[in-house]
XYZ file of C-alpha atoms in Angstrom:
716
model
C 288.538 186.730 54.129
C 286.989 183.800 52.202
C 288.537 180.378 52.925
C 288.577 177.201 50.952
C 285.960 174.739 52.246
C 286.643 171.169 52.972
C 286.387 168.665 50.152
C 286.908 171.441 47.606
C 289.211 169.614 45.195
C 286.982 166.545 44.876
C 283.842 168.669 44.369
C 285.542 170.655 41.616
C 286.389 167.495 39.829
C 282.756 166.334 40.322
C 281.569 169.628 38.933
C 283.773 169.309 35.902
C 282.584 165.734 35.318
C 278.928 166.799 35.745
C 279.396 169.522 33.106
C 280.897 167.084 30.622
C 278.261 164.334 31.244
C 275.484 166.976 30.762
C 276.943 168.234 27.535
C 277.693 164.799 26.096
C 274.223 163.538 27.044
C 272.360 166.479 25.462
C 274.530 167.223 22.434
C 273.178 164.668 19.924
C 269.581 166.100 20.016
C 270.388 169.739 20.894
C 267.463 171.941 19.783
C 264.832 169.114 19.714
C 261.451 169.778 21.426
C 260.175 167.711 24.305
C 257.580 166.152 22.044
C 260.137 165.037 19.446
C 262.453 163.598 22.156
C 259.563 161.567 23.654
C 258.468 160.383 20.266
C 261.828 159.391 18.911
C 264.002 158.631 21.931
C 261.838 158.438 25.015
C 263.100 159.655 28.398
C 266.921 160.221 28.339
C 268.396 158.019 30.899
C 271.726 157.408 29.193
C 273.864 158.429 26.266
C 272.177 158.008 22.862
C 275.010 159.011 20.599
C 275.282 155.485 19.206
C 271.617 154.858 18.650
C 270.889 153.854 15.031
C 266.995 154.053 15.190
C 267.041 157.837 14.932
C 268.799 160.313 12.758
C 271.139 161.727 15.294
C 273.927 164.236 14.392
C 276.899 162.030 15.116
C 278.054 158.882 16.717
C 280.679 160.778 18.698
C 280.373 160.854 22.464
C 283.369 163.072 23.364
C 283.014 166.070 21.027
C 284.360 169.549 20.506
C 281.573 171.798 21.888
C 281.260 175.488 22.691
C 279.853 174.615 26.114
C 283.037 172.876 26.989
C 285.596 174.991 25.170
C 284.232 178.334 26.427
C 283.583 177.196 30.022
C 287.160 175.981 30.581
C 289.115 178.328 28.247
C 287.903 181.748 29.337
C 288.821 181.293 33.043
C 292.436 180.863 32.004
C 292.364 184.704 31.796
C 292.681 184.764 35.571
C 296.187 183.194 35.389
C 297.104 185.201 32.277
C 296.310 188.437 34.222
C 298.059 187.352 37.511
C 294.876 186.473 39.389
C 293.707 190.030 40.034
C 291.230 190.745 42.854
C 288.618 192.074 40.485
C 289.049 190.621 36.852
C 287.296 192.975 34.442
C 285.079 192.307 31.463
C 287.620 194.003 29.303
C 290.381 191.604 30.396
C 288.031 188.631 29.734
C 287.355 190.140 26.323
C 291.063 190.317 25.667
C 291.054 186.617 26.568
C 288.530 185.949 23.826
C 290.818 187.613 21.343
C 293.694 185.536 22.566
C 292.061 182.088 22.662
C 289.588 182.219 19.849
C 290.659 181.663 16.214
C 288.078 183.347 13.981
C 285.718 180.991 12.078
C 287.637 178.008 13.525
C 287.501 177.594 17.272
C 285.272 177.882 20.404
C 282.179 179.709 19.028
C 279.246 178.956 16.763
C 280.161 181.122 13.736
C 276.651 181.953 12.620
C 277.275 185.445 11.470
C 276.799 188.967 12.847
C 273.368 189.682 14.245
C 272.555 185.904 14.123
C 275.121 184.326 16.493
C 275.458 186.453 19.615
C 279.034 185.352 20.349
C 280.196 185.841 16.688
C 278.618 189.329 16.880
C 280.564 190.100 20.077
C 283.753 188.696 18.609
C 283.643 191.020 15.615
C 282.976 193.967 17.902
C 286.123 192.970 19.981
C 288.156 192.515 16.765
C 287.152 195.880 15.528
C 288.391 197.592 18.700
C 285.172 197.816 20.641
C 286.107 196.695 24.230
C 283.986 194.736 26.674
C 281.435 195.225 28.041
C 280.228 197.466 25.176
C 280.978 194.593 22.801
C 278.066 192.673 24.243
C 275.720 195.495 25.055
C 272.026 195.940 24.170
C 272.901 199.537 23.134
C 275.237 198.198 20.411
C 273.769 194.843 19.453
C 270.084 195.096 20.262
C 268.000 193.241 22.889
C 267.374 190.069 20.829
C 271.078 189.368 20.124
C 272.089 190.292 23.620
C 269.724 188.020 25.478
C 270.421 184.666 24.061
C 271.753 181.821 26.138
C 275.518 182.081 25.885
C 276.085 184.271 28.905
C 274.595 181.397 30.992
C 276.350 178.356 29.522
C 279.938 179.541 30.155
C 279.564 180.406 33.907
C 280.606 177.135 35.614
C 284.319 177.781 35.695
C 283.840 181.121 37.421
C 281.833 179.380 40.130
C 284.217 176.666 40.690
C 287.021 179.100 41.486
C 284.698 180.706 44.034
C 283.793 177.988 46.535
C 281.435 179.230 49.116
C 281.806 182.813 47.731
C 278.679 183.633 45.725
C 279.413 187.217 45.538
C 282.739 186.567 43.743
C 281.202 184.012 41.444
C 278.274 186.340 40.490
C 280.747 189.210 39.875
C 283.049 187.099 37.701
C 280.147 185.561 35.747
C 278.693 188.995 35.001
C 282.015 190.287 33.815
C 282.373 187.231 31.513
C 278.829 187.317 30.310
C 278.983 191.000 29.458
C 281.658 190.326 26.831
C 278.895 189.060 24.682
C 275.587 189.474 26.462
C 273.412 191.932 28.388
C 270.101 192.175 30.137
C 268.340 189.024 31.195
C 271.139 186.952 29.968
C 273.554 188.504 32.552
C 270.961 188.034 35.331
C 270.728 184.349 34.430
C 274.469 184.033 34.551
C 274.833 185.742 37.948
C 272.097 183.639 39.549
C 273.438 180.287 38.341
C 277.105 181.106 39.189
C 276.090 182.181 42.686
C 274.167 178.877 43.186
C 277.068 176.775 42.032
C 279.497 178.603 44.326
C 277.276 178.199 47.311
C 276.661 174.580 46.482
C 280.224 173.871 47.819
C 278.886 174.601 51.314
C 275.063 174.207 51.018
C 273.012 171.348 49.547
C 269.518 172.642 49.992
C 268.138 173.607 46.597
C 265.635 176.135 47.977
C 268.412 177.866 49.994
C 270.578 177.867 46.871
C 267.888 179.481 44.817
C 267.358 182.147 47.569
C 271.126 182.873 47.434
C 271.130 183.187 43.620
C 268.082 185.489 43.653
C 269.844 187.845 46.005
C 272.281 188.684 43.056
C 269.647 189.760 40.570
C 267.184 192.678 40.405
C 263.864 192.333 42.040
C 261.984 193.346 38.881
C 263.810 191.330 36.321
C 262.160 188.610 34.170
C 264.510 185.847 35.333
C 263.378 186.358 38.956
C 259.743 186.022 37.721
C 260.640 182.863 35.894
C 262.208 181.353 38.989
C 259.263 182.387 41.230
C 256.896 180.753 38.802
C 258.732 177.468 38.414
C 259.070 177.316 42.296
C 255.336 177.879 42.731
C 254.374 175.253 40.157
C 256.849 172.847 41.826
C 255.289 173.491 45.248
C 251.803 173.068 43.726
C 252.436 169.413 42.749
C 254.701 168.696 45.761
C 257.576 168.095 43.351
C 255.951 165.030 41.785
C 255.094 166.088 38.270
C 257.832 167.754 36.366
C 256.232 167.108 32.993
C 253.147 169.269 34.152
C 255.478 172.146 35.130
C 257.389 171.809 31.821
C 254.087 172.308 29.939
C 253.375 175.327 32.046
C 256.897 176.705 31.195
C 256.268 176.093 27.559
C 252.973 177.877 27.670
C 254.289 181.043 29.512
C 257.948 181.088 28.637
C 258.307 178.949 25.539
C 260.411 179.627 22.449
C 257.546 181.119 20.594
C 257.367 183.892 23.308
C 260.884 185.203 22.540
C 262.841 186.226 19.452
C 266.115 184.933 18.514
C 267.623 181.471 17.978
C 268.136 180.288 21.542
C 266.820 182.814 24.089
C 268.081 182.533 27.710
C 264.698 182.752 29.396
C 263.017 179.452 28.173
C 266.205 177.540 28.812
C 266.797 179.127 32.248
C 263.263 177.966 33.153
C 264.248 174.419 32.346
C 267.480 174.664 34.340
C 265.418 175.601 37.369
C 262.896 172.874 36.505
C 265.524 170.104 36.534
C 267.219 171.648 39.689
C 264.005 171.547 41.629
C 262.550 168.250 40.378
C 266.017 166.586 40.455
C 266.014 167.096 44.247
C 269.059 165.254 45.442
C 269.502 162.906 42.423
C 272.032 163.597 39.795
C 270.488 161.074 37.582
C 266.964 162.521 37.843
C 268.283 165.956 37.235
C 270.063 164.764 33.986
C 267.002 162.931 32.819
C 264.752 165.937 33.285
C 267.212 168.511 31.827
C 267.709 166.423 28.731
C 264.241 165.075 28.177
C 262.656 168.506 28.545
C 264.238 169.544 25.337
C 265.345 172.829 23.741
C 269.005 173.677 24.230
C 269.758 170.282 25.851
C 273.554 170.295 25.904
C 273.654 173.786 27.412
C 271.027 173.206 30.030
C 272.152 169.767 31.058
C 275.695 171.017 31.304
C 274.859 173.762 33.756
C 272.611 171.335 35.753
C 275.243 168.667 35.660
C 277.867 170.903 37.047
C 275.616 172.194 39.864
C 274.499 168.743 40.853
C 278.217 167.457 40.544
C 279.237 170.043 43.087
C 276.191 169.473 45.323
C 276.121 165.637 45.305
C 279.855 164.980 44.680
C 281.243 161.899 43.075
C 278.998 159.699 45.108
C 275.956 161.355 43.583
C 277.273 160.883 40.066
C 278.040 157.273 40.651
C 274.792 156.406 42.275
C 273.175 155.383 39.001
C 274.222 154.289 35.437
C 277.950 154.523 34.776
C 278.206 157.902 32.971
C 281.948 158.144 33.680
C 283.609 155.103 32.095
C 282.469 155.843 28.445
C 284.020 159.387 28.556
C 287.084 158.403 30.641
C 287.443 162.144 31.749
C 288.220 163.094 28.061
C 287.558 166.574 26.744
C 288.660 168.946 23.971
C 289.222 172.620 24.436
C 289.692 173.931 21.012
C 291.576 177.241 21.151
C 294.603 179.069 19.654
C 296.597 177.673 22.611
C 296.710 174.306 20.942
C 298.932 172.538 23.403
C 296.024 172.690 25.936
C 293.372 171.339 23.655
C 293.895 167.535 24.312
C 292.956 167.543 27.923
C 290.787 165.862 30.659
C 288.674 166.480 33.625
C 291.503 166.015 36.056
C 293.808 168.485 34.346
C 291.072 171.065 34.117
C 289.848 170.513 37.626
C 293.411 171.046 38.883
C 293.695 174.283 37.006
C 290.467 175.540 38.557
C 291.537 174.300 42.001
C 294.846 176.190 41.779
C 292.949 179.315 40.620
C 290.454 179.060 43.538
C 293.307 178.927 46.078
C 295.167 181.794 44.394
C 292.071 184.045 44.611
C 291.803 183.594 48.374
C 295.532 183.935 48.841
C 296.036 180.412 50.199
C 298.641 177.875 49.016
C 297.398 175.426 46.488
C 297.642 171.837 47.557
C 300.673 169.726 46.380
C 299.699 167.467 43.558
C 300.772 163.743 43.889
C 303.975 162.552 42.296
C 305.358 166.090 41.782
C 302.459 167.188 39.706
C 302.579 164.332 37.225
C 300.378 164.889 34.182
C 298.542 161.549 34.878
C 298.164 160.557 38.471
C 294.559 159.102 39.223
C 294.279 160.440 42.726
C 290.630 161.407 42.228
C 288.443 158.436 42.852
C 287.320 156.820 39.533
C 289.631 159.091 37.347
C 290.949 157.488 34.150
C 292.458 160.534 32.319
C 291.679 159.040 28.949
C 293.393 155.652 29.597
C 291.474 152.691 28.194
C 292.316 149.307 26.934
C 292.958 149.165 23.219
C 290.249 147.146 21.519
C 291.145 143.542 20.687
C 290.114 143.748 17.070
C 293.642 142.735 15.923
C 294.437 139.063 16.464
C 297.493 139.970 18.638
C 295.742 142.258 21.047
C 294.398 140.757 24.298
C 291.534 142.377 26.221
C 292.138 144.221 29.507
C 290.024 145.581 32.412
C 290.982 149.091 33.418
C 289.775 150.890 36.583
C 290.779 153.248 39.364
C 291.594 151.685 42.761
C 292.967 152.669 46.146
C 296.699 152.255 46.956
C 299.731 151.158 44.892
C 300.940 154.732 44.691
C 304.270 156.037 46.023
C 303.220 159.616 46.718
C 299.367 159.507 46.224
C 296.422 157.547 47.330
C 295.147 155.864 44.151
C 296.411 154.158 40.941
C 295.056 152.733 37.658
C 294.502 148.913 37.943
C 295.173 147.063 34.604
C 293.780 143.634 34.872
C 294.215 140.691 32.541
C 293.360 137.045 32.496
C 294.892 134.181 30.414
C 297.268 136.364 28.440
C 298.755 134.047 25.932
C 302.256 133.925 24.703
C 302.553 135.622 21.343
C 299.759 138.158 22.161
C 300.155 141.577 23.827
C 297.763 143.786 25.688
C 297.855 147.661 25.538
C 296.421 150.411 27.528
C 296.913 154.069 26.427
C 295.689 157.612 26.516
C 295.440 160.220 23.639
C 298.151 162.816 23.119
C 296.567 164.041 19.911
C 293.334 163.332 17.963
C 292.372 160.678 15.537
C 291.009 161.045 11.987
C 287.488 160.415 13.241
C 287.552 163.906 14.677
C 286.991 165.282 11.059
C 283.428 163.808 11.107
C 282.480 165.721 14.248
C 279.776 168.224 13.283
C 279.747 171.994 13.884
C 282.810 172.756 15.958
C 286.348 172.378 14.639
C 289.194 171.012 16.764
C 292.376 173.011 16.767
C 295.063 171.038 18.740
C 298.742 170.302 18.977
C 300.091 166.996 20.232
C 301.063 167.016 23.896
C 303.974 164.677 23.386
C 306.921 165.109 20.843
C 310.197 163.535 19.895
C 313.003 163.983 22.373
C 310.751 164.370 25.480
C 311.435 162.020 28.326
C 308.378 159.966 29.486
C 308.499 158.666 33.004
C 306.047 156.185 34.656
C 305.954 154.195 37.748
C 304.209 150.622 37.705
C 303.700 148.166 40.478
C 302.944 144.411 39.857
C 300.221 142.755 41.773
C 301.151 140.111 44.310
C 299.700 137.316 42.126
C 300.909 138.528 38.769
C 302.317 135.871 36.387
C 305.371 135.911 34.183
C 304.810 139.377 32.547
C 306.905 142.072 31.078
C 305.987 145.639 30.423
C 307.187 148.427 28.185
C 306.220 151.919 27.224
C 304.804 152.405 23.671
C 303.440 155.174 21.512
C 301.399 155.142 18.328
C 302.743 157.535 15.570
C 301.067 158.564 12.252
C 302.905 157.579 9.109
C 302.917 158.840 5.500
C 299.603 157.182 4.881
C 298.087 158.771 8.075
C 297.976 155.275 9.586
C 299.149 154.485 13.199
C 302.326 152.492 13.768
C 303.711 151.612 17.305
C 307.146 152.549 18.610
C 308.491 150.994 21.766
C 310.681 151.599 24.817
C 312.678 148.806 26.446
C 310.872 145.864 27.913
C 311.097 145.187 31.611
C 310.281 141.828 33.199
C 308.193 142.063 36.376
C 308.051 139.898 39.472
C 305.016 139.720 41.837
C 304.926 142.777 44.059
C 307.797 144.476 42.197
C 307.650 148.181 41.467
C 309.659 149.966 38.838
C 310.110 153.392 37.300
C 310.241 153.235 33.519
C 311.722 156.027 31.456
C 311.871 156.500 27.735
C 313.124 159.258 25.666
C 310.818 159.492 22.574
C 312.884 158.813 19.394
C 312.707 161.006 16.322
C 309.331 160.352 14.672
C 310.494 161.863 11.377
C 308.040 164.847 11.670
C 304.994 162.710 12.213
C 302.685 163.394 15.244
C 302.236 161.037 18.219
C 298.641 160.032 18.726
C 298.823 158.134 22.070
C 301.163 156.895 24.864
C 300.732 153.804 27.012
C 301.879 150.500 28.238
C 302.177 147.134 26.521
C 302.114 143.808 28.500
C 303.465 140.541 27.272
C 304.301 137.066 28.611
C 306.753 134.338 27.568
C 304.985 131.644 29.633
C 303.555 129.048 27.352
C 300.722 128.561 29.945
C 299.720 132.193 29.764
C 299.523 134.715 32.614
C 296.934 136.253 34.804
C 297.255 139.324 37.165
C 297.000 143.069 37.682
C 299.466 145.753 36.913
C 299.073 149.096 38.720
C 299.991 152.359 36.931
C 300.880 154.940 39.582
C 301.654 157.907 37.397
C 302.880 158.963 33.951
C 304.457 162.214 32.984
C 306.779 164.306 30.803
C 307.639 167.987 30.583
C 309.992 170.448 28.991
C 310.787 171.274 25.408
C 311.326 168.564 22.832
C 314.230 167.844 20.548
C 312.383 168.027 17.307
C 312.186 169.238 13.740
C 308.781 170.403 12.706
C 308.452 170.150 8.964
C 306.629 168.467 6.117
C 307.765 164.862 6.428
C 306.722 163.647 2.991
C 305.635 164.866 -0.369
C 302.051 165.718 0.775
C 301.077 162.083 1.085
C 299.922 162.605 4.700
C 297.865 165.339 6.446
C 297.825 164.603 10.162
C 301.240 166.303 10.653
C 299.758 169.499 9.233
C 296.854 169.374 11.735
C 299.404 169.232 14.461
C 299.907 173.013 13.805
C 297.288 175.473 15.037
C 296.405 177.502 11.930
C 295.595 181.093 12.906
C 296.364 182.499 9.476
C 294.290 182.976 6.211
C 296.027 180.067 4.606
C 298.613 177.513 5.564
C 300.001 175.920 2.469
C 302.377 172.909 2.213
C 302.862 172.436 -1.520
C 306.115 174.216 -2.140
C 308.942 174.799 0.449
C 307.213 172.852 3.033
C 305.497 175.471 5.235
C 304.037 178.618 3.672
C 301.919 180.994 5.848
C 299.706 183.618 4.409
C 297.537 186.227 6.101
C 295.407 188.553 4.122
C 295.065 191.407 6.606
C 296.680 191.889 10.066
C 298.674 189.276 12.003
C 298.375 185.642 11.328
C 300.356 182.674 12.697
C 300.812 178.961 12.740
C 302.048 177.332 15.996
C 302.855 174.094 17.658
C 303.658 173.324 21.245
C 302.470 173.858 24.791
C 303.182 175.901 27.870
C 305.254 173.051 29.274
C 307.834 174.179 26.672
C 309.776 176.628 28.835
C 313.565 176.955 28.265
C 314.463 176.202 24.759
C 316.181 177.212 21.458
C 313.983 177.655 18.410
C 315.324 178.361 14.857
C 314.109 178.619 11.300
C 315.321 179.786 7.884
C 312.472 182.046 6.801
C 311.917 183.698 3.468
C 309.568 186.713 3.308
C 307.638 186.564 0.033
C 305.596 189.658 0.577
C 304.776 190.976 3.974
C 304.202 194.156 6.057
C 305.797 192.400 9.057
C 307.016 188.856 9.649
C 309.099 186.759 12.046
C 309.583 183.876 14.400
C 307.630 183.464 17.682
C 308.365 181.690 20.908
C 306.439 180.977 24.106
C 303.328 181.492 22.138
C 300.244 181.122 24.413
C 297.538 182.010 21.824
C 296.894 184.775 19.329
C 297.832 187.631 21.590
C 300.521 186.366 23.893
C 304.132 185.616 22.719
C 307.590 186.725 22.100
C 308.755 187.337 18.588
C 311.650 188.421 16.474
C 309.982 190.487 13.968
C 310.967 192.449 10.802
C 309.105 195.445 9.480
C 309.393 198.276 6.929
C 309.746 201.184 9.465
C 312.747 203.511 8.630
C 313.709 201.509 5.646
C 313.716 198.220 7.540
C 313.877 197.240 11.126
C 314.331 194.110 13.312
C 312.553 194.045 16.583
C 312.392 191.777 19.607
C 308.942 192.248 21.073
C 306.648 190.902 23.656
C 302.881 190.756 22.760
C 300.294 190.633 25.536
C 297.338 192.206 23.732
C 299.582 195.183 23.363
C 303.082 195.104 21.889
C 306.051 195.968 24.035
C 309.311 196.503 22.168
C 312.086 194.768 24.157
C 314.849 195.717 21.637
C 315.027 197.315 18.121
C 317.613 198.106 15.426
C 317.669 198.949 11.779
C 317.828 196.087 9.405
C 317.391 196.508 5.645
C 315.727 193.167 4.911
C 314.612 192.067 1.372
C 311.865 189.985 0.048
C 312.606 186.578 -1.588
C 315.808 186.300 0.519
C 316.050 183.605 3.206
C 317.110 184.679 6.782
C 318.276 182.289 9.506
C 316.442 183.305 12.743
C 316.982 182.024 16.223
C 315.575 182.643 19.575
C 317.001 181.326 22.924
C 314.839 181.645 25.949
C 315.891 180.778 29.529
C 313.776 181.993 32.305
C 313.454 185.742 31.717
C 316.554 185.914 29.488
C 316.029 186.069 25.717
C 318.733 186.103 23.035
C 317.981 186.676 19.288
C 320.195 185.958 16.322
C 319.939 186.640 12.559
C 322.127 184.702 10.139
C 324.343 183.516 12.961
C 324.860 186.950 14.509
C 323.412 187.850 17.904
C 321.286 190.976 17.496
C 319.651 191.193 20.890
C 320.106 190.001 24.388
C 317.494 191.123 26.886
C 315.783 190.319 30.249
C 312.012 190.624 30.433
C 311.630 191.665 33.978
C 307.985 192.917 33.668
C 305.350 191.952 36.097
C 304.143 188.805 34.243
C 306.753 187.485 31.782
C 305.711 184.692 29.432
C 307.532 181.703 30.796
C 306.375 178.915 28.533
C 304.677 178.260 25.225
C 304.660 177.127 21.692
C 306.812 178.082 18.678
C 305.221 179.839 15.739
C 305.647 181.488 12.341
C 304.123 185.027 12.192
C 303.218 187.165 9.272
C 301.267 190.402 9.017
C 299.586 191.039 5.632
C 301.588 188.830 3.312
C 303.259 185.412 3.072
C 306.469 183.820 4.439
C 307.922 180.275 3.784
C 310.317 177.920 5.462
C 311.260 174.242 5.238
C 311.280 173.634 9.023
C 311.243 174.914 12.536
C 313.758 173.317 14.815
C 313.465 173.225 18.587
C 315.724 171.933 21.396
C 315.883 172.337 25.146
C 318.450 174.424 26.847
């Protein structure tokens, strides 16, 4: 039986970081040629997103990108399916249908026959299951052999440490949802290499392992053999010569389509060989070589992150501090969209242990959302800029010690903090308005923190800290979509003192919370110096909140707190009106942390084939719902949807359009109670193999429109 190798957790974290760094490095000039990069940018040694001397796509560093969203969203299918021994392509295809919102999330929506992934999605949507959805037989060789099968493989490798056979199998099943032929061979080879990199550092041996999982006569093998031979011919000293040879034999002009896998796979092998044992050299080569830079550098970054670990990433320029672990995973499961490298690494680590049948390691501080136990981790925490006169600068970094149950903490250092000024450090719980200027990929996300939730954090004052007090604070959007702070109680600190702060988030009036953090202040007229250590910060459980239009359409950020999986989401009339032109559409808000709760709403069907109220929603295809339809003259049904619908209870109900109905669902563990107009209609236990134990709330409509003023939620 496979076992988990030593150092697994930290290497997964390094692999996730490597993926992010590679994508963020290469994204601004994705698609550029080597010649253009050298002419306009020169060798890529660091992030260029803020360079003003070239016409780059965007100033953003942390961006919504298919390479990130697909890589970390699709492996969630493992948990959704109960960690089966052999996850199938069809199950992963179902995951696509669950997590992707058409034309809005994860993929490049370039059109059928133009975008490989869009083509495959339309096949899946029309009822064609994977792997046929991505087959050459159905879509043609050009469409099926583009790069996408390769760029999403890293998660499958990171749940398969030291097990290249499992990694190659999972990568193939995932790749075949949308790709075929050489694209699948490339996916298998890279996944096997990354999995073996947990236990083997030698690049040549990793290549031999990877080649063992692809056919002897395939083009990808010939590419690898050629690049290895060219590398050996110059003793690994002239990557630019080999790049030119690749362009001459395997360049874009030799293949049809927008972004063929073969040229880019060749550059991945180029960077892997010439990068040797240097993460920095591998990143420079993968990005400077051109073509699909974010995809290629993302794969190379993950491989080298696993191989060289955090020490390898930290051996050169500081790639980590500017991103502070931050990432967006834009899916229909919006509560998991605002995330970071630690959260995603922990999910993969848990999956890796589950797949070998071992007990996952206990996470520090009872699994706190933010804990900093990985060296250098920041989880989005950064000092708020001192642009306002009242904000004082801080230094933030990860250090050893000062943790009750873990090994590390976040050090918040300050000097000469003056009375009358404050210093703040915070992490995002939602997105800012600047997100709307990000190109190409839309971000669908729900806030991770809501009214009524209890925030808990432990802090420790340094031994030389001055006269300082600390309090929790949050920034909340208002009717002008501007941010305003709200505060918990202030606590004075003495040198060496530790304290646990708790704060129940007050009613924000329907406006979303953008960030959560700490504020420092001193009453000493001489000012204060010192260091405050943040051990952990966390919250969980359902909120006590009303989700509604908080003003007369003066603001918009509250609306973006809903994931929109419907044709239209209107806010002009009653407050919330959901319309779907054909089939099932929904809007939702919340996360899988919302487990036991009561949700209610007074809903008016305006015109609909089916409609209702959803709970524990985990995407487009996974939820419970109290639904009304037209069967037998009218029916009310309590159902569970997990790609297929299971009726848990049903009864006749002659409902009418244009009439409001008060709906309520109560969910506690596997028990579900449903009421209509104050009368309980169903009480059931979902004792199936994999009940849905947590998730968002939602409004669901099938071919029509429904309206409501608000959705109310409270914990049980």
